[in-house]
Coordinates of C-alpha atoms and ligand atoms in Angstrom, one line a residue:
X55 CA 72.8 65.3 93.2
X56 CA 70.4 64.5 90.6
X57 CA 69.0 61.5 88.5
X58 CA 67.6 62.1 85.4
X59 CA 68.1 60.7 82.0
X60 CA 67.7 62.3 77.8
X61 CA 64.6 61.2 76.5
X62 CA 65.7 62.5 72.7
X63 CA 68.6 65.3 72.1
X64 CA 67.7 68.5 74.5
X65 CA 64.7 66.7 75.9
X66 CA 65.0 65.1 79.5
X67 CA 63.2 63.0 82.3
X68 CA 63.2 64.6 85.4
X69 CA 61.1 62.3 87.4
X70 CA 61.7 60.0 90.5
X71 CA 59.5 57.1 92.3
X72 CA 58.2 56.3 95.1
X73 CA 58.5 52.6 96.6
X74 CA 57.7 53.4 100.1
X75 CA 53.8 54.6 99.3
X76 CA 51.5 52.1 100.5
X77 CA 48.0 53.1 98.8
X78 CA 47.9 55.6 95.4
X79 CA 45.0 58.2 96.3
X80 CA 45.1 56.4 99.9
X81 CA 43.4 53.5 97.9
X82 CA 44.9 51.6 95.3
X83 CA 48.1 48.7 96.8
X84 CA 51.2 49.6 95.3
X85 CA 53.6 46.6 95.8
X86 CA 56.1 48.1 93.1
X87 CA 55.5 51.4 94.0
X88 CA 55.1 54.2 91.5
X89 CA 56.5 56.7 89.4
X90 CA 56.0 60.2 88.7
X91 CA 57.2 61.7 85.4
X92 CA 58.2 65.1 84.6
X93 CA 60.1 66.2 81.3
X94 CA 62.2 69.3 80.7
X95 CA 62.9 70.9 77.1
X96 CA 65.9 73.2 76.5
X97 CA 65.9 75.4 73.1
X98 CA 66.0 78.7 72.6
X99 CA 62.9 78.8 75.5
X100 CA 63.2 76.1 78.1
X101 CA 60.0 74.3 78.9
X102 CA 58.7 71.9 81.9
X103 CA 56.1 69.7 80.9
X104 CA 54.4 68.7 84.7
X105 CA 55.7 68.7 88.1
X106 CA 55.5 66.1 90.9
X107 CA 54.4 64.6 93.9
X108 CA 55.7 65.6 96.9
X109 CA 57.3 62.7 98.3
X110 CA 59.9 62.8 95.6
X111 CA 60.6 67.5 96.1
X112 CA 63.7 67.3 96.9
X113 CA 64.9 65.3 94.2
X114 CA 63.0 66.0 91.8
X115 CA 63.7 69.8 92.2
X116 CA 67.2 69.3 92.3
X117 CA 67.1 67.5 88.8
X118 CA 65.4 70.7 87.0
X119 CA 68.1 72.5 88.6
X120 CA 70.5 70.2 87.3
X121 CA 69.1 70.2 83.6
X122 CA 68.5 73.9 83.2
X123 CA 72.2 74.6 84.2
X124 CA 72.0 77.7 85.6
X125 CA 69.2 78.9 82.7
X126 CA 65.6 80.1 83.8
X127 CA 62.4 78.1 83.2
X128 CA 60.0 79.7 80.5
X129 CA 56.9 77.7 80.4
X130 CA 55.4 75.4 82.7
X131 CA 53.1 72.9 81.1
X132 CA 50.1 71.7 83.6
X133 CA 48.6 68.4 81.4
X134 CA 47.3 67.8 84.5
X135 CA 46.4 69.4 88.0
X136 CA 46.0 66.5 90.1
X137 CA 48.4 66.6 92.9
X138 CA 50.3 63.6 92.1
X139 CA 52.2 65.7 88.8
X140 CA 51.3 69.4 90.2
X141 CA 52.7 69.2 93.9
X142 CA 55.6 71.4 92.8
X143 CA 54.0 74.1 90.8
X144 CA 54.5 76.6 94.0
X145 CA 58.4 75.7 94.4
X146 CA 58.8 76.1 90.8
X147 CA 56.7 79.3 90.4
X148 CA 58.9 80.7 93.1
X149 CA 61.9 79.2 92.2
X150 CA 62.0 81.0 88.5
X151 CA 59.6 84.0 89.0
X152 CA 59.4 84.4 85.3
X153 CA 57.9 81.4 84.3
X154 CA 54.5 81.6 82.5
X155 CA 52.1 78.9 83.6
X156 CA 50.7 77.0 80.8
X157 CA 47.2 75.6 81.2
X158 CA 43.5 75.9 79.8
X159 CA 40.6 77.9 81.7
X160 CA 40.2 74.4 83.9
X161 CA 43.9 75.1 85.0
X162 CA 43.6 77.9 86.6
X163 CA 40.5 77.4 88.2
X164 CA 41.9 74.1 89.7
X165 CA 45.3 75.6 90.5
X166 CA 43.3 78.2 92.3
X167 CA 41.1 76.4 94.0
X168 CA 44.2 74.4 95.0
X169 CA 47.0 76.5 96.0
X170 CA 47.2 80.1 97.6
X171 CA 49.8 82.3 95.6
X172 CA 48.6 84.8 93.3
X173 CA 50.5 84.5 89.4
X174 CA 47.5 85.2 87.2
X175 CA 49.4 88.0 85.3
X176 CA 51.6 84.9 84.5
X177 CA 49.4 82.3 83.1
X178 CA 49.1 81.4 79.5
X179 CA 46.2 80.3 78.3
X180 CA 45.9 77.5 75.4
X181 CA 43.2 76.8 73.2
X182 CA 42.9 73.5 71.7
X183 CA 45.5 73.0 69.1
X184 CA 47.2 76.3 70.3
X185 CA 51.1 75.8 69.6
X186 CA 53.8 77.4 71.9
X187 CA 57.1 77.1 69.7
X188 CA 60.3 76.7 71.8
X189 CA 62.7 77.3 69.4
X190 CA 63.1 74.0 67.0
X191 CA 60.9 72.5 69.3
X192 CA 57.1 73.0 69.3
X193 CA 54.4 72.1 71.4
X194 CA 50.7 71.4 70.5
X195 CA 48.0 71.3 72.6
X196 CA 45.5 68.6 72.6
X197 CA 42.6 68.9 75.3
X198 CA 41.7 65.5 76.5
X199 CA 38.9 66.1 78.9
X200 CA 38.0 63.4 81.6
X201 CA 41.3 61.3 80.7
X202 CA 41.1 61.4 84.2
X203 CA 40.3 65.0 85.3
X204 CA 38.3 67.7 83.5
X205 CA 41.2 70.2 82.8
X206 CA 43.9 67.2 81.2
X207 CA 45.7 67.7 78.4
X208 CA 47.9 66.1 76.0
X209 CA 51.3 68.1 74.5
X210 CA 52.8 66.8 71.1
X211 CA 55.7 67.8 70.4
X212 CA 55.9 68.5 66.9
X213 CA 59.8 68.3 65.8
X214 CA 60.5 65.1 67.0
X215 CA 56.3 63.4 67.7
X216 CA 56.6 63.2 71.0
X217 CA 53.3 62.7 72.7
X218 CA 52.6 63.8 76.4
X219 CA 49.8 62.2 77.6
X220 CA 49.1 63.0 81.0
X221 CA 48.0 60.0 82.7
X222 CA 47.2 58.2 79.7
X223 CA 49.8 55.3 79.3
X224 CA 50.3 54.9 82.7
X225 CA 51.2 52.3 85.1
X226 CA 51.4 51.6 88.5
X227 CA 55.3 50.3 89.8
X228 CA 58.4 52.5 90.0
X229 CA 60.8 52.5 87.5
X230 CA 63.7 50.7 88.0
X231 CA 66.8 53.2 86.6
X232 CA 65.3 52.0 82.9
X233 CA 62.9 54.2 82.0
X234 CA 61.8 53.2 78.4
X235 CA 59.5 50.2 78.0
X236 CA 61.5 48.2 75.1
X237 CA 64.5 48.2 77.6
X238 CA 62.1 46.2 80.5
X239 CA 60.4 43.4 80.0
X240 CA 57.1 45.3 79.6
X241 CA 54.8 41.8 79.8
X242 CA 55.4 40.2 82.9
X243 CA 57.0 43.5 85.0
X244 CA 54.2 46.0 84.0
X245 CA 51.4 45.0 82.0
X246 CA 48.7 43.5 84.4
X247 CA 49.9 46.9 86.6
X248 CA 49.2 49.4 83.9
X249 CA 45.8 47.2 83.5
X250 CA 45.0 47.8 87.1
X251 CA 46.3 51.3 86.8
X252 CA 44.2 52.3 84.1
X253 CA 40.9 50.2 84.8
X254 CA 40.5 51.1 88.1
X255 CA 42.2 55.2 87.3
X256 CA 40.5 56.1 84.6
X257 CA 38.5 52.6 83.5
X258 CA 35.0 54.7 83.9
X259 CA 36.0 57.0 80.9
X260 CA 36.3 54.8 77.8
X261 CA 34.4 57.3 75.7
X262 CA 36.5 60.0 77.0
X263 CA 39.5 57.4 76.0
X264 CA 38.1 56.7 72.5
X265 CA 37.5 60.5 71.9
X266 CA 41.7 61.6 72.2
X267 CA 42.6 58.6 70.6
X268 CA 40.7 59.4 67.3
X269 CA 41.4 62.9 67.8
X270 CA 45.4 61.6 66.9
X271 CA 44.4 58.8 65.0
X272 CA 46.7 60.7 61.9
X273 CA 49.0 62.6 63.9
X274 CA 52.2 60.6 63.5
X275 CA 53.8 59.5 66.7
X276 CA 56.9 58.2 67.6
X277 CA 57.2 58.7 71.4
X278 CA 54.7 58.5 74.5
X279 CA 55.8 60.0 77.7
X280 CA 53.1 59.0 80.3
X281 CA 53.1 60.8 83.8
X282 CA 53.6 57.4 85.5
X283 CA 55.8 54.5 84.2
X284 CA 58.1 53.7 81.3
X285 CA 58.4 55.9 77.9
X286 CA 56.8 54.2 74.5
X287 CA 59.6 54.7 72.1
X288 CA 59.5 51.2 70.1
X289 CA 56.4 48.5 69.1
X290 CA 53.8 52.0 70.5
X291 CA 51.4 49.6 69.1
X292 CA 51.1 47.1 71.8
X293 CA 50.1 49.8 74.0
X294 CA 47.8 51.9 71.7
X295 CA 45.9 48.3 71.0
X296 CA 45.8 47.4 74.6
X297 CA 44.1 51.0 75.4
X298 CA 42.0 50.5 72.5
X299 CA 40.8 47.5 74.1
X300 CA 40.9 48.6 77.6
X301 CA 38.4 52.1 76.7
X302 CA 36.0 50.1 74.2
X303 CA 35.5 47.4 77.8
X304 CA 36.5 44.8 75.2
X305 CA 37.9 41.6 76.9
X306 CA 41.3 41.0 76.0
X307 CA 40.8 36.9 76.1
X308 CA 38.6 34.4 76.4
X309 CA 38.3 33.1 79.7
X310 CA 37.0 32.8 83.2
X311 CA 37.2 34.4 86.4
X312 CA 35.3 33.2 89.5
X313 CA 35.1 35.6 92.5
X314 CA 33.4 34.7 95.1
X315 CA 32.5 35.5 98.8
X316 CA 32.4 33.0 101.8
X317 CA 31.6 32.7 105.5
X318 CA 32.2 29.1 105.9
X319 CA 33.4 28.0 103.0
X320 CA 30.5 26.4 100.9
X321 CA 30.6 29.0 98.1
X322 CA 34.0 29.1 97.8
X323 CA 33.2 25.3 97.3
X324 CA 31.3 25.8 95.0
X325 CA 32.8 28.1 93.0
X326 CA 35.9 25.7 92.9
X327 CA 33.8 22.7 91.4
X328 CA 32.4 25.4 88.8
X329 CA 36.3 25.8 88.0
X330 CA 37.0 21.9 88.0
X331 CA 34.2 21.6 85.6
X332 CA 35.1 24.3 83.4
X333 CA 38.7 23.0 83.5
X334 CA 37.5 19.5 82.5
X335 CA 35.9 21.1 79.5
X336 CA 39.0 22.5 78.4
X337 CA 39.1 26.0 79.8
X338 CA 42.4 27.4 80.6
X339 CA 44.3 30.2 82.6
X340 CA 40.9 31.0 85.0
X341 CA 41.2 33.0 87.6
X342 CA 39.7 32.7 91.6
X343 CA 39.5 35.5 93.9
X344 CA 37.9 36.2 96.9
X345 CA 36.6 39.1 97.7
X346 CA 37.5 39.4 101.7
X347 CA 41.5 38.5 100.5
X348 CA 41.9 40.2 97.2
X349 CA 42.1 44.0 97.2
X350 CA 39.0 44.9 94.3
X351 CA 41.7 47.1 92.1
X352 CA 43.2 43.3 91.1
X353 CA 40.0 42.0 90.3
X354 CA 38.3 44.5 88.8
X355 CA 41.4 44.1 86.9
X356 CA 40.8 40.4 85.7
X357 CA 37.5 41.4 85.0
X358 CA 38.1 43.6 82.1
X359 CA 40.6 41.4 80.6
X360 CA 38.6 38.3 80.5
X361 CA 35.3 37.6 78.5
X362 CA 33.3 35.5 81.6
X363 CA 33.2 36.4 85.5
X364 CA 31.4 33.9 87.7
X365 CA 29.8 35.6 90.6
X366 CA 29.1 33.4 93.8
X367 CA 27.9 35.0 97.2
X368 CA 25.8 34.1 100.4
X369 CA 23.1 36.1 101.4
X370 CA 23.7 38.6 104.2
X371 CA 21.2 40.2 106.5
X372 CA 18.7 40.1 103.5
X373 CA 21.0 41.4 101.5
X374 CA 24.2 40.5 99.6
X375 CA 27.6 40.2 101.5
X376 CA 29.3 43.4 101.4
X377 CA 32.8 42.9 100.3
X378 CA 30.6 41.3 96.6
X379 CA 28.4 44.0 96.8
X380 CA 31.1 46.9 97.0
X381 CA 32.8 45.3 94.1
X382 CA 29.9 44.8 92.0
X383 CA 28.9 48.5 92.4
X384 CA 31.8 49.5 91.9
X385 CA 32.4 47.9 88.5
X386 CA 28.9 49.6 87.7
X387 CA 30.4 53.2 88.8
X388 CA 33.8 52.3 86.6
X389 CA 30.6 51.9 83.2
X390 CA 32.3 48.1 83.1
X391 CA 30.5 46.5 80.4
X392 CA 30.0 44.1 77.7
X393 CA 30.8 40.9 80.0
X394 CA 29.2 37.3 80.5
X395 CA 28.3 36.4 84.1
X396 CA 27.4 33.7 85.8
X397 CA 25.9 33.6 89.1
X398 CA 25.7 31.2 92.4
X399 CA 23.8 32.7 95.4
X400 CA 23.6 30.7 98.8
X401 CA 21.3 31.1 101.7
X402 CA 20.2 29.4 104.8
X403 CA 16.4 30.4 105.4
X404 CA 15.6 33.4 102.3
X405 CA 18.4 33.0 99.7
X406 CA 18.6 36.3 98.5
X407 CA 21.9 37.2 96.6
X408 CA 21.1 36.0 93.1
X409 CA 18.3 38.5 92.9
X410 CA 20.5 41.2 94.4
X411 CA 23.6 40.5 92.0
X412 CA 21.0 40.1 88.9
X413 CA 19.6 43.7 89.8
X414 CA 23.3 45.2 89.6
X415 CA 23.9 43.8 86.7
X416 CA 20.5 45.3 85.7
X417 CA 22.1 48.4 85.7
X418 CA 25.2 47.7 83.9
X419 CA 25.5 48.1 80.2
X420 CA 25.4 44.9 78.0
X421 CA 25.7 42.4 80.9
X422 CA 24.7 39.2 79.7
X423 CA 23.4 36.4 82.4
X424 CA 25.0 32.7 81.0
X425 CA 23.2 29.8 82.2
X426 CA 21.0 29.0 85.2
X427 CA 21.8 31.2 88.3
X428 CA 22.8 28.1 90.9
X429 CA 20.8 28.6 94.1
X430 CA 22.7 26.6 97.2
X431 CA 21.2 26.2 100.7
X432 CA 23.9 26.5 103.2
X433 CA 26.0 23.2 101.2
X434 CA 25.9 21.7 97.9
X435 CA 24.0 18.1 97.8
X436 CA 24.9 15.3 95.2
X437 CA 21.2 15.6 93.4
X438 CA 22.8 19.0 92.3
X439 CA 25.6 18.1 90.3
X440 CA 23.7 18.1 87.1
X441 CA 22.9 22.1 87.3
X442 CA 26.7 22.3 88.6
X443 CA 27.8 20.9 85.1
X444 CA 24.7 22.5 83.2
X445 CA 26.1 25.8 84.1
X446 CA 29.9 24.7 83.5
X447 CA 28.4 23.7 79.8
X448 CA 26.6 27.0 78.8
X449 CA 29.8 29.1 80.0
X450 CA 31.7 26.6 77.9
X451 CA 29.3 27.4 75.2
X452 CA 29.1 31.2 75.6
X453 CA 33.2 31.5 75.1
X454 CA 33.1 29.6 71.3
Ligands
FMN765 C1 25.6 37.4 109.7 C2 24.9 36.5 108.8 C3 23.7 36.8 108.2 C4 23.0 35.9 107.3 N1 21.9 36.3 106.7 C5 21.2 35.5 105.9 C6 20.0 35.8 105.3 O1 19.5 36.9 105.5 N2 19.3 34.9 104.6 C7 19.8 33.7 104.4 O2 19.2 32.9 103.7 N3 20.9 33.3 105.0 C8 21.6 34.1 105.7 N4 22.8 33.8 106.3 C9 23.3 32.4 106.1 C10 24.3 32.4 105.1 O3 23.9 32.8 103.8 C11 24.7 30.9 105.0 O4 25.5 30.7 106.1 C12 25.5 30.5 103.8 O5 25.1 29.3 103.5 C13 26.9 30.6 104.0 O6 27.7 30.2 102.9 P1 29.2 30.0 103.1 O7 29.4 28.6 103.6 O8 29.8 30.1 101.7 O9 29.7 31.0 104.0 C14 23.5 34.7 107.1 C15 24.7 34.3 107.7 C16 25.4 35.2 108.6 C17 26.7 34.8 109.2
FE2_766 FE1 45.4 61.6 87.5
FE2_767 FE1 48.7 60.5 87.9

């Protein structure tokens, strides 16, 4: 059988999801599971714009089949070699022989690196802004380097301004037999998953982000068609502003979240009078996470959307517990930026983890410290309520 559905006259989705994968990249939960997009022209030339993964081949192959009708495949497009979208490039090569493999110098290398059949007399290499025309149908090339991996790519269609981003746009979650976004409701199925999706994917490449996006700042668009998740046909602002957002590390609100990371429960007390306090004050919609329940990809999430983060650990061994300092470093690795923090560190005999979590934050861009770091030994004590709401006030003060 197949299951795939017309994006716009002569241009289809082939793709499929996966709701049985537990971890993307053997990392990353997927509750929702996840999608992987692929997108078949037919004009005069037929063209197939990505493959992918394996754990949806069967399908998926039968649905090219399906849509090409008995007709051979002319071009396949690689946006993007990672093996999530290129999986099926080797069924498809030998599945239409005379296809001619689309790709920049990056392509190939990877593709060779990746796979073991020989079709270099087939591949076609693009420059940037190299156009393959189709028939009424044209494609344009836009190199979009380190929107995730070195060799990605973006396709614009020109007839009908379709953009093909590669990752870009993405989300985590299968789709759900609607695949454009204005026929889901986008905000509470899929947004804080394609903020996940994207912070923790390709969060570490804002720059790289800012660069494609200006690159097609004038380049009318009226479609994106992301690798994973639902199509942009209507309101493509919402997501363009969000990315805009999301690749400049701009919060998204004002607000808190507290993470913490406790043994016996004294930070996590801590960090919940913090929250009273702030909550007293007026602040609204925080956030508290642990570090030892919630997987980091949610809060690292949380993190970029909201102005303030309250850090509060125990010292560990001399050094900061683990599960706070794998985040933290991690956040650093993924270039997060331009944040408020507060800090509580707790110790029994040499209270080290303030010091630790200022030096991270050291060497983070525009991290600014709000308020007196809060040192507890082993439990809070009534005399030191007064720093508790001195620190509640300068957060307070640092969101106006
Ligand atoms: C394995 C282990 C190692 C610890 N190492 C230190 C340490 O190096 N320095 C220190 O001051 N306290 C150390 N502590 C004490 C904790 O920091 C202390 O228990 C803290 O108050 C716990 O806060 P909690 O109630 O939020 O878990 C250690 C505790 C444990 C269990
Ligand atoms: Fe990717
Ligand atoms: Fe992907």
């Amino acid at each position: 059988m197949y299951c795939v559905q017309e994006v716009s006259p002569q241009i289809f989705w082939v793709g499929g999801s996966d709701r049985r994968l537990e971890r993307f990249e053997n990392m990353f939960p997927l509750p929702n599971g996840i999608s992987y997009n692929s997108y078949l022209i037919l004009d005069k030339k037929t063209a197939l714009l990505d493959t992918a993964d394996s754990s949806i081949s069967s399908l998926y192959l039968e649905n090219v089949e399906h849509v090409l009708n008995g007709r051979t495949l002319d071009y396949l497009v690689i946006n993007h070699m990672e093996p999530d979208h290129c999986a099926n490039i080797q069924d498809i090569v030998f599945r239409y022989p005379k296809v001619k493999i689309v790709g920049n110098s990056k392509t190939f290398q990877f593709i060779e690196q990746l796979f073991n059949f020989d079709k270099k007399n087939d591949y076609y290499e693009v420059k940037e802004q190299d156009e393959i025309c189709l028939g009424e149908h044209t494609l344009k090339f836009y190199f979009a380097p380190m929107v995730h991996w070195p060799e990605v790519m973006f396709t614009y269609e020109t007839k009908k301004k379709i953009l093909f981003s590669a990752d870009a746009f993405g989300t985590f979650g299968a789709l759900n037999g609607n695949i454009f976004s204005d026929e889901i409701d986008f905000k509470p199925v899929y947004l804080s998953e394609a903020r996940r999706y994207y912070t923790n994917i390709v969060g570490k490449y804002g720059p790289q982000v800012q660069n494609i996006l200006k690159k097609l700042s004038d380049t009318d668009i009226n479609m994106i068609c992301s690798l994973h998740g639902p199509i942009w046909r209507k309101n493509l602002n919402y997501i363009l502003d969000k990315y805009n957002k999301w690749s400049n590390y701009e919060p998204e609100k004002q607000g808190v979240i507290l993470v913490y990371a406790s043994m016996y429960g004294h930070t996590e007390n801590a960090v919940s009078i913090i929250a009273n306090k702030l909550s007293e004050r007026g602040v609204k919609d925080m956030r508290i996470y642990d570090v030892s329940k919630t997987h980091p990809s949610y809060i690292i999430a949380d993190a970029w959307k909201y102005s303030n983060i309250v850090f509060g650990s125990p010292t560990y061994n001399m050094g900061l517990y683990y599960g706070m300092e794998f985040l933290i470093r991690e956040m650093a690795r993924l270039n997060f930026q331009k944040r408020k923090v507060s800090l509580i560190g707790n110790g029994t005999w040499a209270n080290r983890a303030v010091k630790i979590m200022e030096e991270l934050l050291e060497g983070m861009k525009n991290m600014e410290i709000v308020g007196t770091p809060l040192e507890i030994k082993s439990s809070m004590k009534k005399e030191q309520e007064g720093e508790f709401d001195k620190l509640a006030e300068s957060i307070c003060n640092s969101m106006k």
